[in-house]
mmCIF file of C-alpha atoms in Angstrom:
data_model
loop_
_atom_site.group_PDB
_atom_site.id
_atom_site.type_symbol
_atom_site.label_atom_id
_atom_site.label_comp_id
_atom_site.label_asym_id
_atom_site.label_seq_id
_atom_site.Cartn_x
_atom_site.Cartn_y
_atom_site.Cartn_z
ATOM 1 C CA MET X 1231 -25.732 65.021 3.119
ATOM 2 C CA ALA X 1232 -28.712 67.261 2.370
ATOM 3 C CA ALA X 1233 -28.869 70.760 0.935
ATOM 4 C CA ALA X 1234 -30.133 73.334 3.374
ATOM 5 C CA GLY X 1235 -31.739 75.354 0.589
ATOM 6 C CA GLY X 1236 -29.500 78.407 0.946
ATOM 7 C CA GLY X 1237 -29.387 81.123 -1.689
ATOM 8 C CA LEU X 1238 -27.645 80.581 -4.966
ATOM 9 C CA HIS X 1239 -24.136 81.981 -5.046
ATOM 10 C CA GLY X 1240 -22.355 83.567 -7.921
ATOM 11 C CA ALA X 1241 -25.322 84.650 -10.043
ATOM 12 C CA GLU X 1242 -25.280 88.334 -9.233
ATOM 13 C CA ALA X 1243 -23.528 89.428 -12.407
ATOM 14 C CA GLY X 1244 -25.835 87.531 -14.770
ATOM 15 C CA ARG X 1245 -23.456 84.703 -15.665
ATOM 16 C CA LEU X 1246 -23.321 81.788 -13.272
ATOM 17 C CA ARG X 1247 -19.986 81.471 -11.524
ATOM 18 C CA VAL X 1248 -18.928 77.837 -11.220
ATOM 19 C CA GLY X 1249 -15.719 76.036 -10.303
ATOM 20 C CA VAL X 1250 -13.855 73.006 -11.589
ATOM 21 C CA LEU X 1251 -12.035 70.948 -8.976
ATOM 22 C CA ASP X 1252 -8.401 71.211 -10.052
ATOM 23 C CA LEU X 1253 -6.820 68.173 -8.400
ATOM 24 C CA GLN X 1254 -6.695 65.731 -11.333
ATOM 25 C CA GLY X 1255 -8.623 64.715 -14.454
ATOM 26 C CA ASP X 1256 -10.081 66.725 -17.342
ATOM 27 C CA VAL X 1257 -9.935 70.112 -15.614
ATOM 28 C CA ARG X 1258 -9.125 72.140 -18.739
ATOM 29 C CA GLU X 1259 -11.769 70.349 -20.819
ATOM 30 C CA HIS X 1260 -14.475 70.887 -18.185
ATOM 31 C CA ALA X 1261 -13.567 74.550 -17.839
ATOM 32 C CA ALA X 1262 -13.673 75.071 -21.609
ATOM 33 C CA ALA X 1263 -17.037 73.316 -21.988
ATOM 34 C CA LEU X 1264 -18.646 75.265 -19.145
ATOM 35 C CA GLU X 1265 -17.313 78.550 -20.507
ATOM 36 C CA ARG X 1266 -18.707 77.735 -23.955
ATOM 37 C CA ALA X 1267 -22.012 76.922 -22.255
ATOM 38 C CA GLY X 1268 -22.081 80.453 -20.819
ATOM 39 C CA ALA X 1269 -20.648 80.184 -17.296
ATOM 40 C CA GLU X 1270 -17.889 82.124 -15.591
ATOM 41 C CA VAL X 1271 -15.404 79.453 -14.547
ATOM 42 C CA ARG X 1272 -12.827 79.283 -11.759
ATOM 43 C CA ARG X 1273 -10.328 76.443 -11.341
ATOM 44 C CA VAL X 1274 -10.468 75.418 -7.660
ATOM 45 C CA LYS X 1275 -7.281 74.147 -6.041
ATOM 46 C CA ARG X 1276 -7.948 75.101 -2.407
ATOM 47 C CA PRO X 1277 -11.057 74.893 -0.188
ATOM 48 C CA GLU X 1278 -11.262 78.659 0.294
ATOM 49 C CA GLU X 1279 -11.738 79.067 -3.460
ATOM 50 C CA LEU X 1280 -15.247 77.580 -3.130
ATOM 51 C CA GLU X 1281 -16.482 80.922 -1.839
ATOM 52 C CA GLY X 1282 -18.974 82.602 -4.165
ATOM 53 C CA LEU X 1283 -19.547 79.627 -6.474
ATOM 54 C CA ALA X 1284 -22.951 78.369 -7.595
ATOM 55 C CA GLY X 1285 -21.563 74.962 -8.455
ATOM 56 C CA LEU X 1286 -18.481 72.770 -8.616
ATOM 57 C CA ALA X 1287 -17.624 70.288 -11.373
ATOM 58 C CA LEU X 1288 -15.833 67.133 -10.228
ATOM 59 C CA PRO X 1289 -13.776 65.788 -13.161
ATOM 60 C CA GLY X 1290 -12.978 62.170 -13.781
ATOM 61 C CA GLY X 1291 -9.660 60.644 -12.854
ATOM 62 C CA GLU X 1292 -8.901 57.934 -10.335
ATOM 63 C CA SER X 1293 -11.563 57.902 -7.629
ATOM 64 C CA THR X 1294 -9.354 56.413 -4.889
ATOM 65 C CA THR X 1295 -6.766 59.148 -5.466
ATOM 66 C CA LEU X 1296 -9.469 61.825 -5.515
ATOM 67 C CA ARG X 1297 -10.903 60.526 -2.249
ATOM 68 C CA SER X 1298 -7.469 60.617 -0.688
ATOM 69 C CA LEU X 1299 -6.842 64.197 -1.856
ATOM 70 C CA LEU X 1300 -10.264 65.329 -0.617
ATOM 71 C CA ALA X 1301 -9.705 63.792 2.808
ATOM 72 C CA ARG X 1302 -7.120 66.397 3.776
ATOM 73 C CA ASP X 1303 -6.293 70.107 3.754
ATOM 74 C CA GLY X 1304 -9.693 71.158 5.072
ATOM 75 C CA TRP X 1305 -11.683 69.849 2.089
ATOM 76 C CA PRO X 1306 -14.241 67.715 4.008
ATOM 77 C CA GLU X 1307 -15.525 70.524 6.212
ATOM 78 C CA ALA X 1308 -15.370 73.158 3.434
ATOM 79 C CA LEU X 1309 -17.331 70.971 1.006
ATOM 80 C CA ARG X 1310 -19.882 69.989 3.650
ATOM 81 C CA ARG X 1311 -20.554 73.630 4.476
ATOM 82 C CA ALA X 1312 -20.729 74.643 0.810
ATOM 83 C CA VAL X 1313 -23.132 71.853 -0.166
ATOM 84 C CA GLU X 1314 -25.376 72.582 2.808
ATOM 85 C CA ALA X 1315 -25.392 76.240 1.725
ATOM 86 C CA GLY X 1316 -26.578 75.226 -1.752
ATOM 87 C CA LEU X 1317 -23.471 74.432 -3.816
ATOM 88 C CA GLY X 1318 -24.405 72.414 -6.901
ATOM 89 C CA LEU X 1319 -22.215 69.498 -7.993
ATOM 90 C CA PHE X 1320 -21.569 67.937 -11.394
ATOM 91 C CA GLY X 1321 -19.558 64.716 -11.231
ATOM 92 C CA THR X 1322 -18.292 62.832 -14.259
ATOM 93 C CA CYS X 1323 -16.938 59.269 -14.086
ATOM 94 C CA ALA X 1324 -14.773 59.291 -10.919
ATOM 95 C CA GLY X 1325 -16.606 62.473 -9.901
ATOM 96 C CA ALA X 1326 -19.892 60.571 -10.052
ATOM 97 C CA ILE X 1327 -18.437 57.900 -7.761
ATOM 98 C CA LEU X 1328 -17.669 60.561 -5.161
ATOM 99 C CA MET X 1329 -21.347 61.632 -5.157
ATOM 100 C CA ALA X 1330 -22.901 58.177 -4.668
ATOM 101 C CA ARG X 1331 -24.557 57.241 -1.414
ATOM 102 C CA GLU X 1332 -23.335 53.712 -1.959
ATOM 103 C CA ILE X 1333 -20.225 52.429 -3.715
ATOM 104 C CA GLU X 1334 -20.420 48.667 -4.015
ATOM 105 C CA GLY X 1335 -18.082 47.041 -1.490
ATOM 106 C CA GLU X 1336 -16.924 50.368 -0.046
ATOM 107 C CA GLY X 1337 -19.847 52.270 1.485
ATOM 108 C CA PRO X 1338 -20.769 55.893 0.746
ATOM 109 C CA GLY X 1339 -18.682 58.317 -1.279
ATOM 110 C CA PRO X 1340 -17.239 61.430 0.373
ATOM 111 C CA LEU X 1341 -20.032 63.628 -1.092
ATOM 112 C CA PRO X 1342 -23.006 61.244 -0.826
ATOM 113 C CA VAL X 1343 -25.694 63.543 -2.231
ATOM 114 C CA LEU X 1344 -27.192 61.202 -4.840
ATOM 115 C CA PRO X 1345 -29.251 58.149 -3.825
ATOM 116 C CA ILE X 1346 -27.539 55.821 -6.257
ATOM 117 C CA THR X 1347 -25.447 52.682 -5.972
ATOM 118 C CA ILE X 1348 -22.390 52.735 -8.180
ATOM 119 C CA ARG X 1349 -19.988 50.001 -9.288
ATOM 120 C CA ARG X 1350 -16.448 51.108 -10.082
ATOM 121 C CA ASN X 1351 -14.745 50.231 -13.392
ATOM 122 C CA ALA X 1352 -17.778 48.162 -14.373
ATOM 123 C CA PHE X 1353 -17.476 48.839 -18.112
ATOM 124 C CA GLY X 1354 -13.976 47.347 -18.118
ATOM 125 C CA ARG X 1355 -10.390 48.518 -18.156
ATOM 126 C CA GLN X 1356 -8.865 51.515 -19.933
ATOM 127 C CA ILE X 1357 -8.476 49.430 -23.085
ATOM 128 C CA ASP X 1358 -12.227 48.795 -23.067
ATOM 129 C CA SER X 1359 -13.068 52.521 -23.326
ATOM 130 C CA PHE X 1360 -15.540 53.400 -26.078
ATOM 131 C CA VAL X 1361 -17.704 56.102 -27.620
ATOM 132 C CA ALA X 1362 -21.461 55.563 -27.848
ATOM 133 C CA ARG X 1363 -24.268 57.510 -29.472
ATOM 134 C CA ILE X 1364 -27.195 57.569 -27.085
ATOM 135 C CA ALA X 1365 -30.456 57.506 -29.014
ATOM 136 C CA PRO X 1366 -33.021 60.277 -28.381
ATOM 137 C CA GLU X 1367 -35.522 57.789 -26.973
ATOM 138 C CA GLU X 1368 -33.045 57.062 -24.149
ATOM 139 C CA LEU X 1369 -32.663 60.768 -23.303
ATOM 140 C CA ASP X 1370 -34.827 63.003 -21.164
ATOM 141 C CA PRO X 1371 -36.887 65.076 -23.669
ATOM 142 C CA GLU X 1372 -35.404 68.319 -22.374
ATOM 143 C CA LEU X 1373 -31.878 66.988 -22.864
ATOM 144 C CA ALA X 1374 -32.678 65.461 -26.271
ATOM 145 C CA GLY X 1375 -33.647 68.859 -27.656
ATOM 146 C CA SER X 1376 -36.037 69.810 -30.404
ATOM 147 C CA PRO X 1377 -35.774 68.198 -32.842
ATOM 148 C CA PRO X 1378 -34.295 65.398 -30.713
ATOM 149 C CA GLU X 1379 -30.741 64.335 -31.579
ATOM 150 C CA PRO X 1380 -28.473 61.518 -30.345
ATOM 151 C CA LEU X 1381 -25.939 62.367 -27.649
ATOM 152 C CA GLU X 1382 -22.302 61.339 -28.097
ATOM 153 C CA ALA X 1383 -20.945 59.811 -24.884
ATOM 154 C CA VAL X 1384 -17.303 58.929 -24.144
ATOM 155 C CA PHE X 1385 -16.901 56.094 -21.619
ATOM 156 C CA ILE X 1386 -13.379 55.709 -20.168
ATOM 157 C CA ARG X 1387 -12.899 52.934 -17.604
ATOM 158 C CA ALA X 1388 -16.398 53.935 -16.644
ATOM 159 C CA PRO X 1389 -18.392 53.012 -13.557
ATOM 160 C CA ARG X 1390 -21.940 51.697 -13.746
ATOM 161 C CA ILE X 1391 -24.937 53.088 -11.898
ATOM 162 C CA ALA X 1392 -26.164 49.786 -10.515
ATOM 163 C CA ALA X 1393 -29.276 51.176 -8.807
ATOM 164 C CA VAL X 1394 -31.221 54.399 -8.394
ATOM 165 C CA ALA X 1395 -33.398 54.710 -5.306
ATOM 166 C CA PRO X 1396 -37.059 54.973 -6.353
ATOM 167 C CA GLY X 1397 -38.077 58.616 -6.464
ATOM 168 C CA GLY X 1398 -34.629 59.699 -5.330
ATOM 169 C CA ALA X 1399 -33.017 60.876 -8.551
ATOM 170 C CA ARG X 1400 -34.124 61.652 -12.077
ATOM 171 C CA VAL X 1401 -32.615 59.568 -14.862
ATOM 172 C CA LEU X 1402 -31.773 61.945 -17.733
ATOM 173 C CA ALA X 1403 -29.985 59.483 -20.016
ATOM 174 C CA ARG X 1404 -29.711 55.736 -20.428
ATOM 175 C CA TRP X 1405 -27.482 53.662 -22.633
ATOM 176 C CA ARG X 1406 -28.841 50.265 -23.595
ATOM 177 C CA GLY X 1407 -31.407 50.693 -20.834
ATOM 178 C CA GLU X 1408 -28.914 51.492 -18.060
ATOM 179 C CA PRO X 1409 -28.851 54.896 -16.334
ATOM 180 C CA VAL X 1410 -25.725 56.868 -17.259
ATOM 181 C CA LEU X 1411 -26.795 60.419 -16.320
ATOM 182 C CA VAL X 1412 -28.829 61.193 -13.201
ATOM 183 C CA GLY X 1413 -29.777 64.390 -11.432
ATOM 184 C CA ARG X 1414 -31.329 65.569 -8.214
ATOM 185 C CA GLY X 1415 -31.825 69.233 -7.391
ATOM 186 C CA ARG X 1416 -28.569 71.022 -8.184
ATOM 187 C CA TRP X 1417 -26.618 67.792 -8.473
ATOM 188 C CA LEU X 1418 -25.822 65.956 -11.681
ATOM 189 C CA ALA X 1419 -23.675 62.879 -12.254
ATOM 190 C CA SER X 1420 -22.662 61.078 -15.433
ATOM 191 C CA THR X 1421 -20.674 57.904 -15.923
ATOM 192 C CA PHE X 1422 -19.406 59.238 -19.277
ATOM 193 C CA HIS X 1423 -17.359 62.312 -20.220
ATOM 194 C CA PRO X 1424 -19.475 65.022 -21.900
ATOM 195 C CA GLU X 1425 -16.562 67.461 -21.644
ATOM 196 C CA LEU X 1426 -14.671 65.462 -24.305
ATOM 197 C CA THR X 1427 -17.196 66.227 -27.044
ATOM 198 C CA ARG X 1428 -18.364 69.506 -28.574
ATOM 199 C CA ASP X 1429 -21.942 68.815 -27.491
ATOM 200 C CA LEU X 1430 -22.826 71.248 -24.684
ATOM 201 C CA ARG X 1431 -26.257 69.889 -23.784
ATOM 202 C CA VAL X 1432 -25.155 68.203 -20.550
ATOM 203 C CA ALA X 1433 -23.201 71.273 -19.385
ATOM 204 C CA ARG X 1434 -26.173 73.503 -20.191
ATOM 205 C CA THR X 1435 -28.514 71.141 -18.366
ATOM 206 C CA TRP X 1436 -26.429 71.478 -15.195
ATOM 207 C CA LEU X 1437 -26.225 75.260 -15.499
ATOM 208 C CA GLY X 1438 -29.992 75.280 -16.015
ATOM 209 C CA LEU X 1439 -30.476 73.322 -12.785
ATOM 210 C CA LEU X 1440 -28.315 75.829 -10.930
ATOM 211 C CA ALA X 1441 -30.131 78.831 -12.384
ATOM 212 C CA SER X 1442 -33.624 77.450 -11.859
ATOM 213 C CA ARG X 1443 -33.002 76.967 -8.166
ATOM 214 C CA GLY X 1444 -31.657 80.432 -7.467
#
């Protein structure tokens, strides 16, 4: 799926208008973080509510359930049209799985905009969830800030980004050398949950990508 380079939606009033997919996962937390980062936020329950949005956040949850929910009620065609018209996407955890061009053992995700290969539940089960502090040297300089500071990252039954196609996506954060946050154009995907911390750098990075490509 490739963006057609259409005009940015939802920026006319100064604040970017973005949505949070409201089917399951950390919807409230994503909405709160994006609002604190300066966006106007709409919770999106139906395909027609994509109209007028610059971007859509895809919360974590259970990726198989999300895929099933997105396979009906007009979602596939509505999302395809919106992405081709320039809709940005920000997937976290299960949301990142949806955006991968290759899910190990399964084929492409339903929104295969990122040239990455992803492995589900690769960091272990729910009981293996953990919080990490990603050192500044493993962050993109723009994300690290000035002066650079560590980034707190919450991993919950997290997938792994097993491969990034050369030149296909920018790695913005690594943890112990592995990519955990990647971006391409208006699309951003993380295997951790930035919405569960008070650090807004990842949310602001996505909003910056949306604004810079208006």
